[in-house]
Coordinates of C-alpha atoms and ligand atoms in Angstrom, one line a residue:
X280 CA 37.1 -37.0 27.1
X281 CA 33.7 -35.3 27.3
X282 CA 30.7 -37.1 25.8
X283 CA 29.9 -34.4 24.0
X284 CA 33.4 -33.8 22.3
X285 CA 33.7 -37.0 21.3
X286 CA 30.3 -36.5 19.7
X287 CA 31.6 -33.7 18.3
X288 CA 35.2 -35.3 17.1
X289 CA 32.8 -38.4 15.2
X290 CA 30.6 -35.6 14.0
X291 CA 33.8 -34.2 12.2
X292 CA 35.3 -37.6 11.4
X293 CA 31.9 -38.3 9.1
X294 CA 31.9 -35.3 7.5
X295 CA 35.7 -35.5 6.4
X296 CA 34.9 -38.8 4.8
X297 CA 31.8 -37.5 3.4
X298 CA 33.7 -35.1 1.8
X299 CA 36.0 -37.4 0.5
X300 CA 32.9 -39.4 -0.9
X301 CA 34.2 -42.4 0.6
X302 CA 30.9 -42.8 2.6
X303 CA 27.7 -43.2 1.2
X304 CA 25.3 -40.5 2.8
X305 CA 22.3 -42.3 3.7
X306 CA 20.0 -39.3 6.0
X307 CA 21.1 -36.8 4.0
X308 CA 20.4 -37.7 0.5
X309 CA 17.3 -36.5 1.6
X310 CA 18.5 -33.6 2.3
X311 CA 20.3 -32.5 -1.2
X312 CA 19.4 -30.2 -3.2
X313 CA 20.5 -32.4 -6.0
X314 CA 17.2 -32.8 -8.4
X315 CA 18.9 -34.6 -11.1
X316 CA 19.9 -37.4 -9.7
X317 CA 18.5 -40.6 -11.5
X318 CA 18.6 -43.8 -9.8
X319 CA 20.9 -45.1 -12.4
X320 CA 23.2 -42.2 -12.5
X321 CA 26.5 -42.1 -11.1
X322 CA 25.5 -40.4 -8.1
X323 CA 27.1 -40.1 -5.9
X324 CA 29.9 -37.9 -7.2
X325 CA 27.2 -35.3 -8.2
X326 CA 26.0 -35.5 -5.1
X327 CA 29.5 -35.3 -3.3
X328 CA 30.3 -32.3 -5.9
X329 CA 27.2 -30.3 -5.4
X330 CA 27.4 -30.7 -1.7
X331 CA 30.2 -29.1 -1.4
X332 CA 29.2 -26.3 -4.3
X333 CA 28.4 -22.6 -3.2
X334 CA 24.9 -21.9 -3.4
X335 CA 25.7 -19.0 -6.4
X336 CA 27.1 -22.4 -8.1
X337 CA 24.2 -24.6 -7.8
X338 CA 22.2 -21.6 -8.5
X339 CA 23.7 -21.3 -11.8
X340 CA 23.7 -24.8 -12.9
X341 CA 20.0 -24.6 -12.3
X342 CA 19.4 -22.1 -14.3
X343 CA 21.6 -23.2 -17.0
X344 CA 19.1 -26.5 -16.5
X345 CA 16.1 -24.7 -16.7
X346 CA 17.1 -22.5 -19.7
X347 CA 17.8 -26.0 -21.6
X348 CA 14.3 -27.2 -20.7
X349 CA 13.1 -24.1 -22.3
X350 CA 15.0 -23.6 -25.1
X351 CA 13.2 -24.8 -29.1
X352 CA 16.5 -27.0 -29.4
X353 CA 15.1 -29.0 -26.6
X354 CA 12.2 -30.3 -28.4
X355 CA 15.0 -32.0 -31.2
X356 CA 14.8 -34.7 -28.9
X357 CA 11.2 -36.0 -30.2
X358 CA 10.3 -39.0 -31.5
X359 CA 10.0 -39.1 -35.3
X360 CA 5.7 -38.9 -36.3
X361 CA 5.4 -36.7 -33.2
X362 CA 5.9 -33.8 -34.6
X363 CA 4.3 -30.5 -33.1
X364 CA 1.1 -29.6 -34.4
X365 CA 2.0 -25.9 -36.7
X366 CA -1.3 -24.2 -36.9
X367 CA -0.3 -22.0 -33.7
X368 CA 3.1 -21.9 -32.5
X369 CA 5.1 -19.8 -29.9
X370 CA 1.8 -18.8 -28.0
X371 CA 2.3 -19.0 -24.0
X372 CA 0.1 -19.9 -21.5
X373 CA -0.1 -20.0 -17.8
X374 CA 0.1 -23.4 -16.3
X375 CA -3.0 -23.4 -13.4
X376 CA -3.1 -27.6 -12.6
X377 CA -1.3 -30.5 -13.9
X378 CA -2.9 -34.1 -13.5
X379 CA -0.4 -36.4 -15.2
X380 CA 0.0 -36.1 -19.0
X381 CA -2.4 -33.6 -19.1
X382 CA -2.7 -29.8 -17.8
X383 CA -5.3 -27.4 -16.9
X384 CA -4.2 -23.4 -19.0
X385 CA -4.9 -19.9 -18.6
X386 CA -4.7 -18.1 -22.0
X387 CA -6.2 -14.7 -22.4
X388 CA -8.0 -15.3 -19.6
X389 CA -9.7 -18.6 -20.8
X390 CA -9.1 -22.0 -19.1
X391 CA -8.6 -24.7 -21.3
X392 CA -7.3 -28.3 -21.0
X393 CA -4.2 -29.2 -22.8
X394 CA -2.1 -31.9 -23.1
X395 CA 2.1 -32.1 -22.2
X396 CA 4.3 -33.6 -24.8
X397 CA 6.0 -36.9 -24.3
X398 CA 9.1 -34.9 -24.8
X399 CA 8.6 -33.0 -21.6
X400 CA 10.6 -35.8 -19.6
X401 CA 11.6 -35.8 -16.7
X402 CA 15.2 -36.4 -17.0
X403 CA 15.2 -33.0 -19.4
X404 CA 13.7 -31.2 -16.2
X405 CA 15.4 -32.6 -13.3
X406 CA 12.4 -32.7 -11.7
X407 CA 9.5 -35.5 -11.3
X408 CA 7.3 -33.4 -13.0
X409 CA 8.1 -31.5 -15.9
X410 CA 5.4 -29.0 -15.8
X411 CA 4.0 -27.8 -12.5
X412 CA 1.3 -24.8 -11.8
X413 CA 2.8 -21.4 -12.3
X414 CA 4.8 -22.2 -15.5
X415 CA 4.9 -20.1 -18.0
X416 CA 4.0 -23.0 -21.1
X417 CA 4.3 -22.5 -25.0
X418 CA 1.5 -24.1 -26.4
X419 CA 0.2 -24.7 -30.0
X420 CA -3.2 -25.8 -31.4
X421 CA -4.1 -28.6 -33.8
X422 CA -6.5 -26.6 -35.3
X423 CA -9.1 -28.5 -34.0
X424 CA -9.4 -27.0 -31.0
X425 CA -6.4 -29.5 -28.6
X426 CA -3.8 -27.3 -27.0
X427 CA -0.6 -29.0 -26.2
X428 CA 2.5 -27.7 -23.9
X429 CA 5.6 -28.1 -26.0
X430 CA 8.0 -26.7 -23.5
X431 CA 7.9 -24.4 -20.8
X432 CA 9.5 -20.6 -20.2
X433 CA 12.6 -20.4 -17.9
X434 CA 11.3 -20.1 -14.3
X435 CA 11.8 -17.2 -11.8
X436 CA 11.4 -19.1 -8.8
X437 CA 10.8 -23.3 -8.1
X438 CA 9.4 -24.6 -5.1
X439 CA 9.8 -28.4 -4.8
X440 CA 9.8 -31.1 -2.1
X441 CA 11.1 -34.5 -2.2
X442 CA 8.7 -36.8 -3.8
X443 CA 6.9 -38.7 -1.6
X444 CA 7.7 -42.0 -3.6
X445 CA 10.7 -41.5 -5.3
X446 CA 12.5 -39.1 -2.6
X447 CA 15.2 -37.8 -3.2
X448 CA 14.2 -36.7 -6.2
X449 CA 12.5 -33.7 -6.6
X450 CA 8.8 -32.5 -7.4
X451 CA 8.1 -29.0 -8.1
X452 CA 5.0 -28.0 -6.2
X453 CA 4.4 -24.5 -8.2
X454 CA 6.7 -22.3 -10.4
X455 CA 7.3 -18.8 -10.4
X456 CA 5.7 -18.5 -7.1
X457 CA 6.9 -14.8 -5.6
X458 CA 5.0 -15.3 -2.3
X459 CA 4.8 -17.8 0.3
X460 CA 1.8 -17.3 2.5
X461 CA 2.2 -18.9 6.0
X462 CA -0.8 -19.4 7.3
X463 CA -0.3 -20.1 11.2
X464 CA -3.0 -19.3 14.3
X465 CA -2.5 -18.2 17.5
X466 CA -4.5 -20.4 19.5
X467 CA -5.9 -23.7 18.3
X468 CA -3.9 -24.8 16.8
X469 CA -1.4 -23.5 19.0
X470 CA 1.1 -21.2 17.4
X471 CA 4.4 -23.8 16.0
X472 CA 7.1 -21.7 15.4
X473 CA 9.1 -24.3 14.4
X474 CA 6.9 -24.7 11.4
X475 CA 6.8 -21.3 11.0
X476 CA 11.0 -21.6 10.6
X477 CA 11.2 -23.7 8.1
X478 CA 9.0 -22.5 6.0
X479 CA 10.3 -19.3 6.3
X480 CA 13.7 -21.0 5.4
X481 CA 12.3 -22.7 2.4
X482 CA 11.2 -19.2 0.8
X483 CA 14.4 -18.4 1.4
X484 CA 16.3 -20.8 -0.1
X485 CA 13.6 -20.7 -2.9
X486 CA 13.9 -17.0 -3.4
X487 CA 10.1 -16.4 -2.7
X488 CA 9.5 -13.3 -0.5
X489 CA 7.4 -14.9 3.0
X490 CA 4.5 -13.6 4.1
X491 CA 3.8 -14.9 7.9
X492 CA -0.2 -14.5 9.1
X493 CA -0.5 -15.3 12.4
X494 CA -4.5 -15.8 12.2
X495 CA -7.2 -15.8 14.9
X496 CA -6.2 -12.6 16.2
X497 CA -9.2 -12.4 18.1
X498 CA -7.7 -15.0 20.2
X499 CA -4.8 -13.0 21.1
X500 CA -5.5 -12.3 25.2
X501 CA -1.3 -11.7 25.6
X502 CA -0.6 -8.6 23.4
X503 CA 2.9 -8.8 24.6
X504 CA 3.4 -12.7 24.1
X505 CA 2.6 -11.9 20.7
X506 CA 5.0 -9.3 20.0
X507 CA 7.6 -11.4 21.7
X508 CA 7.0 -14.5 19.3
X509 CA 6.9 -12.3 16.5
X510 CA 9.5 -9.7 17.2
X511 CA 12.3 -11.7 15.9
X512 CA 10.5 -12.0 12.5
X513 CA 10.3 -8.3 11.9
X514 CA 14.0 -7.8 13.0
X515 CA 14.7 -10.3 10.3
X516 CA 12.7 -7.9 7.8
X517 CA 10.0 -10.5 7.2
X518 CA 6.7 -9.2 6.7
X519 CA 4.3 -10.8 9.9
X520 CA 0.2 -9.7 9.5
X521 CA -2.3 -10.6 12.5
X522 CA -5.3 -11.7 10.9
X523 CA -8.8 -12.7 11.9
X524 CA -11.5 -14.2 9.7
X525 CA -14.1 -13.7 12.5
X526 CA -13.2 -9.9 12.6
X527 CA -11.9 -9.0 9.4
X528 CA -8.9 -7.9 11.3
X529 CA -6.1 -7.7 8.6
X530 CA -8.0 -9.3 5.6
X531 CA -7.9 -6.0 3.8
X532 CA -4.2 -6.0 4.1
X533 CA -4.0 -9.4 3.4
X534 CA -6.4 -8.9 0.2
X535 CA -3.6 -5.9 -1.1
X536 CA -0.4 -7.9 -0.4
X537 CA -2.0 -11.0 -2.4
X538 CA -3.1 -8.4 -5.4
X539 CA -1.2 -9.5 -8.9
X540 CA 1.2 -11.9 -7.6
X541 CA 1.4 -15.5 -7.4
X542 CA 0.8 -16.4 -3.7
X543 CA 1.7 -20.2 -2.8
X544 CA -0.8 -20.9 -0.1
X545 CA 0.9 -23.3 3.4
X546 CA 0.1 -24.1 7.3
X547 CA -1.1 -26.3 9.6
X548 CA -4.5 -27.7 9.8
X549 CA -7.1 -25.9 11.2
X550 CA -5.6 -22.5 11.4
X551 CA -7.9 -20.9 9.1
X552 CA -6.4 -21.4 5.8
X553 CA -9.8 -22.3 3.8
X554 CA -11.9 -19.7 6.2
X555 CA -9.1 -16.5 5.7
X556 CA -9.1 -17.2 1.6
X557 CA -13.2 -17.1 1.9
X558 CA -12.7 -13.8 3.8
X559 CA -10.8 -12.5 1.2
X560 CA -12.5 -13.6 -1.1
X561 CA -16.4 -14.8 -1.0
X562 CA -16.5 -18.3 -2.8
X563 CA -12.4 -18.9 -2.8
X564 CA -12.4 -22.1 -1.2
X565 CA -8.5 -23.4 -1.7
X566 CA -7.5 -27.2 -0.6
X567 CA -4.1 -27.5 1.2
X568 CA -3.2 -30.7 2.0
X569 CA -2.7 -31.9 5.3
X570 CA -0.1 -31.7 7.8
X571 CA -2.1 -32.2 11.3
X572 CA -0.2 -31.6 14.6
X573 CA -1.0 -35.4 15.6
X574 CA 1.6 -36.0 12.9
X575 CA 3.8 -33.8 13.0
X576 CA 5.4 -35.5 10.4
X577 CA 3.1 -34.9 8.2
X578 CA 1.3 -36.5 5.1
X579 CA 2.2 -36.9 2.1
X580 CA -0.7 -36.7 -0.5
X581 CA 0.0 -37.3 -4.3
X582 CA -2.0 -35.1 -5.0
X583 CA -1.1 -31.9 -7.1
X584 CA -1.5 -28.2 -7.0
X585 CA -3.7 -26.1 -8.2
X586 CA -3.6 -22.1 -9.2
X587 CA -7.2 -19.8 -7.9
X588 CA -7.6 -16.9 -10.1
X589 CA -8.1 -13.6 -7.6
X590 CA -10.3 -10.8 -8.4
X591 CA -8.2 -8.6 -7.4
X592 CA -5.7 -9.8 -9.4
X593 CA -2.8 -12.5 -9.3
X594 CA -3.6 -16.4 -8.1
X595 CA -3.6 -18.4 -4.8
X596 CA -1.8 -21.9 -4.9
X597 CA -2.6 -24.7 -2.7
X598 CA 0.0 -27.3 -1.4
X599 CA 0.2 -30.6 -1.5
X600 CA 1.0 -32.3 1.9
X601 CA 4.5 -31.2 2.8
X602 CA 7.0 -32.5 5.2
X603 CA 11.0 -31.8 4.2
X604 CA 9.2 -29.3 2.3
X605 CA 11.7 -27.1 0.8
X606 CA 14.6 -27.6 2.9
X607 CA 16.3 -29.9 0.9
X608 CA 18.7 -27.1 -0.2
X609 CA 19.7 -26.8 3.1
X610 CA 23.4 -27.8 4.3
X611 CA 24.7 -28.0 7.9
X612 CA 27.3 -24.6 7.4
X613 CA 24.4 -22.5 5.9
X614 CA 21.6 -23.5 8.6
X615 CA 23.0 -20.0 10.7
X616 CA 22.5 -17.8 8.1
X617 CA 18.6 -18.5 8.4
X618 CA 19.3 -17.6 12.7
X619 CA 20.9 -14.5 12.3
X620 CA 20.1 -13.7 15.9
X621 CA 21.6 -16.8 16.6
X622 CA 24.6 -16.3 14.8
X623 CA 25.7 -13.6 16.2
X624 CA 26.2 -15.1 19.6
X625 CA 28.6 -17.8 18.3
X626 CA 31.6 -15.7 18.5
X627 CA 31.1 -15.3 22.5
X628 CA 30.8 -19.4 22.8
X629 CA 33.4 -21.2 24.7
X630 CA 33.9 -23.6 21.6
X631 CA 34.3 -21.6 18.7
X632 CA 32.9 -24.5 16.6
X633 CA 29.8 -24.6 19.0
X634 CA 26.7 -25.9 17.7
X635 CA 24.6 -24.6 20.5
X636 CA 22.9 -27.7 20.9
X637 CA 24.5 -29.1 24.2
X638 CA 28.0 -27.4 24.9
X639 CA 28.9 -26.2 28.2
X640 CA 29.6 -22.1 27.7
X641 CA 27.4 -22.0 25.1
X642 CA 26.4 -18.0 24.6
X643 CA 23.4 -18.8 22.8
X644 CA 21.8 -21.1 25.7
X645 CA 22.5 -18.4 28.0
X646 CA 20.9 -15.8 25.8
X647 CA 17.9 -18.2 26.4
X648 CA 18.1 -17.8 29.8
X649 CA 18.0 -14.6 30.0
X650 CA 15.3 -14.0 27.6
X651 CA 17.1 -11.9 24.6
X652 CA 16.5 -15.2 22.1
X653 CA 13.6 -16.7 22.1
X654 CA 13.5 -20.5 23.3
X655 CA 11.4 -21.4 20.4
X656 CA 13.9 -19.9 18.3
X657 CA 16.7 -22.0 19.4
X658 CA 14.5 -25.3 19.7
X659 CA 14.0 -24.7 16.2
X660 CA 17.4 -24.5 15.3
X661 CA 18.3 -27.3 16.8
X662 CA 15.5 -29.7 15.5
X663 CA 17.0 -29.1 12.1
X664 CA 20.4 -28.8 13.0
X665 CA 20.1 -32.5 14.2
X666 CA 18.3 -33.3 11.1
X667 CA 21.2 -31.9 8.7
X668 CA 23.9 -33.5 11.1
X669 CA 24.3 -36.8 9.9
Ligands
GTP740 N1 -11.4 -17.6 16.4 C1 -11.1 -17.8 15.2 N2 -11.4 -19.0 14.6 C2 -11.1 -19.1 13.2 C3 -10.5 -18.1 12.5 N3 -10.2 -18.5 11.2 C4 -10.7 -19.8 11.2 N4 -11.3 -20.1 12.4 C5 -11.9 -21.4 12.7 O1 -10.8 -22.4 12.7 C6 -11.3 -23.6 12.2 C7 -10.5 -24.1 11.1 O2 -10.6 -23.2 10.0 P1 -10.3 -23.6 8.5 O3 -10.4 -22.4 7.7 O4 -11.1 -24.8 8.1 O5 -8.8 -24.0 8.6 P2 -7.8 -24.6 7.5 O6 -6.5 -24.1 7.7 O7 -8.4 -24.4 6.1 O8 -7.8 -26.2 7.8 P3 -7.5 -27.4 6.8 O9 -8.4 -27.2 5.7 O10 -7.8 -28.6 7.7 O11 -6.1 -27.3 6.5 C8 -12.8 -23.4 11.8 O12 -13.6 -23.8 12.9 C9 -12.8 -21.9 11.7 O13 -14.1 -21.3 12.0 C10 -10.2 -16.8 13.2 O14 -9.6 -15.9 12.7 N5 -10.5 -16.8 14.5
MG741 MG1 -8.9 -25.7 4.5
ZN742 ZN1 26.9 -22.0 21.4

């Protein structure tokens, strides 16, 4: 038999007992969407179940989560003599940084420190930490001038990553985020699609509309490599901006499509994150952490997120360093729906279970060749394909 069918025969065999939850995933716990999972918890039946859940499902059961975060009936759950302070109740406010048990607020345009309530736990959120920038927070006063967050507003949208400590559960890097702005350059750094693809899958899968910059513009000197790199993106119907912060080159643009939304800010090193956000804005200087090309594995950094307040309207939000960043919704079967190009092609592969990553007659391979799908493309695919096969 063929190396690579036997490979592929194995490949089945683990997934069938996965599926029976008789073996205990080890790669791709990372790889779960599952937030709720406590060390202590039965586990691994939740995390057979959800695996195997439609997205619409897990979707929903999210929600249903977050909407029990948010709900008053929630806060039943407090300790006797810590009663919420009463001199202001039901008041919201925006959430703008969160440094442990205590939060940074935007209410009626005034920035104020606040503490979170003990009762904001972690197991009632699912997530790591309770509150994240972007949330939409009820607050009260004591009347002596301390805000608290008592509970925090369904969300529209959650970004997370695994925590860098306690992976695989899940932190929430910002809520309510309707933008993800992918910062990437075309020359130095050199452009890396394949970061480029999973963050564009990560918006997805979080429901956030992606913005891809390709920055230094000026540096552009092949016109037609660009539009090759980038044509796939707009055939997709994402929206892809050259930029410049030497020329001003699409700042303007970049300036409207930032206007009175809440933009969560990602990219590599060095291609021009801090100096594009200063063209934007004079005096907006945003952190992102770091994810240099030395490591492409990137770095984790513990530390949190902050929202910038725009002129113009809406805010900016800076990352925290992200590797698995926002894939960990992804499954094996739903990686082609992110490649639609690639997709398409399986139906003409020898196999019909092809997996385009080394089978002879592969239509997708020979699309490569002949230059309708772009190698990058299909590198890309396959990177994370491998990293979802387990
Ligand atoms: N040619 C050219 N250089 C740029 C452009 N934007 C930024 N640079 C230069 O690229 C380098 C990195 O820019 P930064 O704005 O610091 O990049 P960053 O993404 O904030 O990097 P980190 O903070 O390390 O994540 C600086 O030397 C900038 O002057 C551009 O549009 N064209
Ligand atoms: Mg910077
Ligand atoms: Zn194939």
């Amino acid at each position: 038999m063929p190396k690579f069918q036997k490979k592929r025969q194995i490949r089945k065999a683990k997934k069938t007992l996965r599926r029976s939850g008789s073996v205990k995933r080890i790669r791709a716990r990372q790889n779960d969407w599952t937030t709720a999972v406590g060390s202590d918890w039965d586990d691994l039946d939740y995390e057979s179940l959800e695996r195997i859940m439609p997205r619409d499902e897990r979707d929903r059961r999210r929600r249903i989560e977050e909407a029990i975060i948010a709900s008053p009936q929630a806060m039943d759950s407090a300790p006797a003599g810590d009663a919420a302070p009463s001199a202001v109740g039901g008041e919201t406010a925006l959430v703008t940084a969160v440094a442990g048990m205590s939060a940074r607020i935007e209410k009626d345009g005034v920035e104020r420190q606040a503490t979170i309530r003990g009762l904001l736990t972690e197991i009632d959120a699912g997530y790591i930490n309770p509150v994240a920038v972007g949330d939409q927070a009820v607050v009260s006063e004591d009347g002596a001038g301390a805000w608290a967050i008592e509970s925090i507003l369904p969300r529209r949208t959650v970004l997370t990553r695994p925590d860098p400590f306690l992976a695989p559960r899940q932190q929430v890097i910002a809520a309510n985020a309707d933008q993800l702005l992918i910062v990437s350059s075309w020359h130095s750094p050199d452009l890396w699609l394949e970061l480029v693809d999973r963050y564009l899958i990560a918006a997805q899968l979080s429901q956030i509309e992606p913005l891809v910059c390709v920055n230094k513009a000026d540096l552009i000197d092949d016109p037609a490599g660009y539009e090759a790199a980038t044509r796939v993106y707009r055939q997709m119907g994402h929206k892809v901006l050259p930029t410049s912060a030497i020329t001003g080159q699409g700042v303007s643009d970049l300036r409207d499509a930032l206007a009175d939304r809440l933009t969560v800010l990602v990219g590599l090193s060095g291609t021009g994150k801090s100096s594009l956000m200063s063209a934007v804005q004079p005096g907006l200087d945003i952190r992102v952490g770091e994810i240099s090309e030395a490591h492409r594995q990137g770095r984790h950094t513990t530390t949190q997120s902050s929202l910038y307040r725009l002129d113009g309207g809406g805010y900016v939000a800076d990352t925290p360093g992200i590797r698995e960043f926002g894939l960990s919704g992804l499954t094996l079967g739903e990686l082609p729906l992110y490649f639609p190009e690639i997709d398409e092609l399986a139906a003409d592969c020898r196999f019909s279970n092809c997996s385009h990553v080394q089978e002879p007659g592969c239509a997708v391979g020979a699309a490569v060749e002949r230059g309708d799908v772009s190698a990058p493309r299909l590198a890309s695919y396959r990177a994370i394909f491998d990293e979802l096969e387990v």
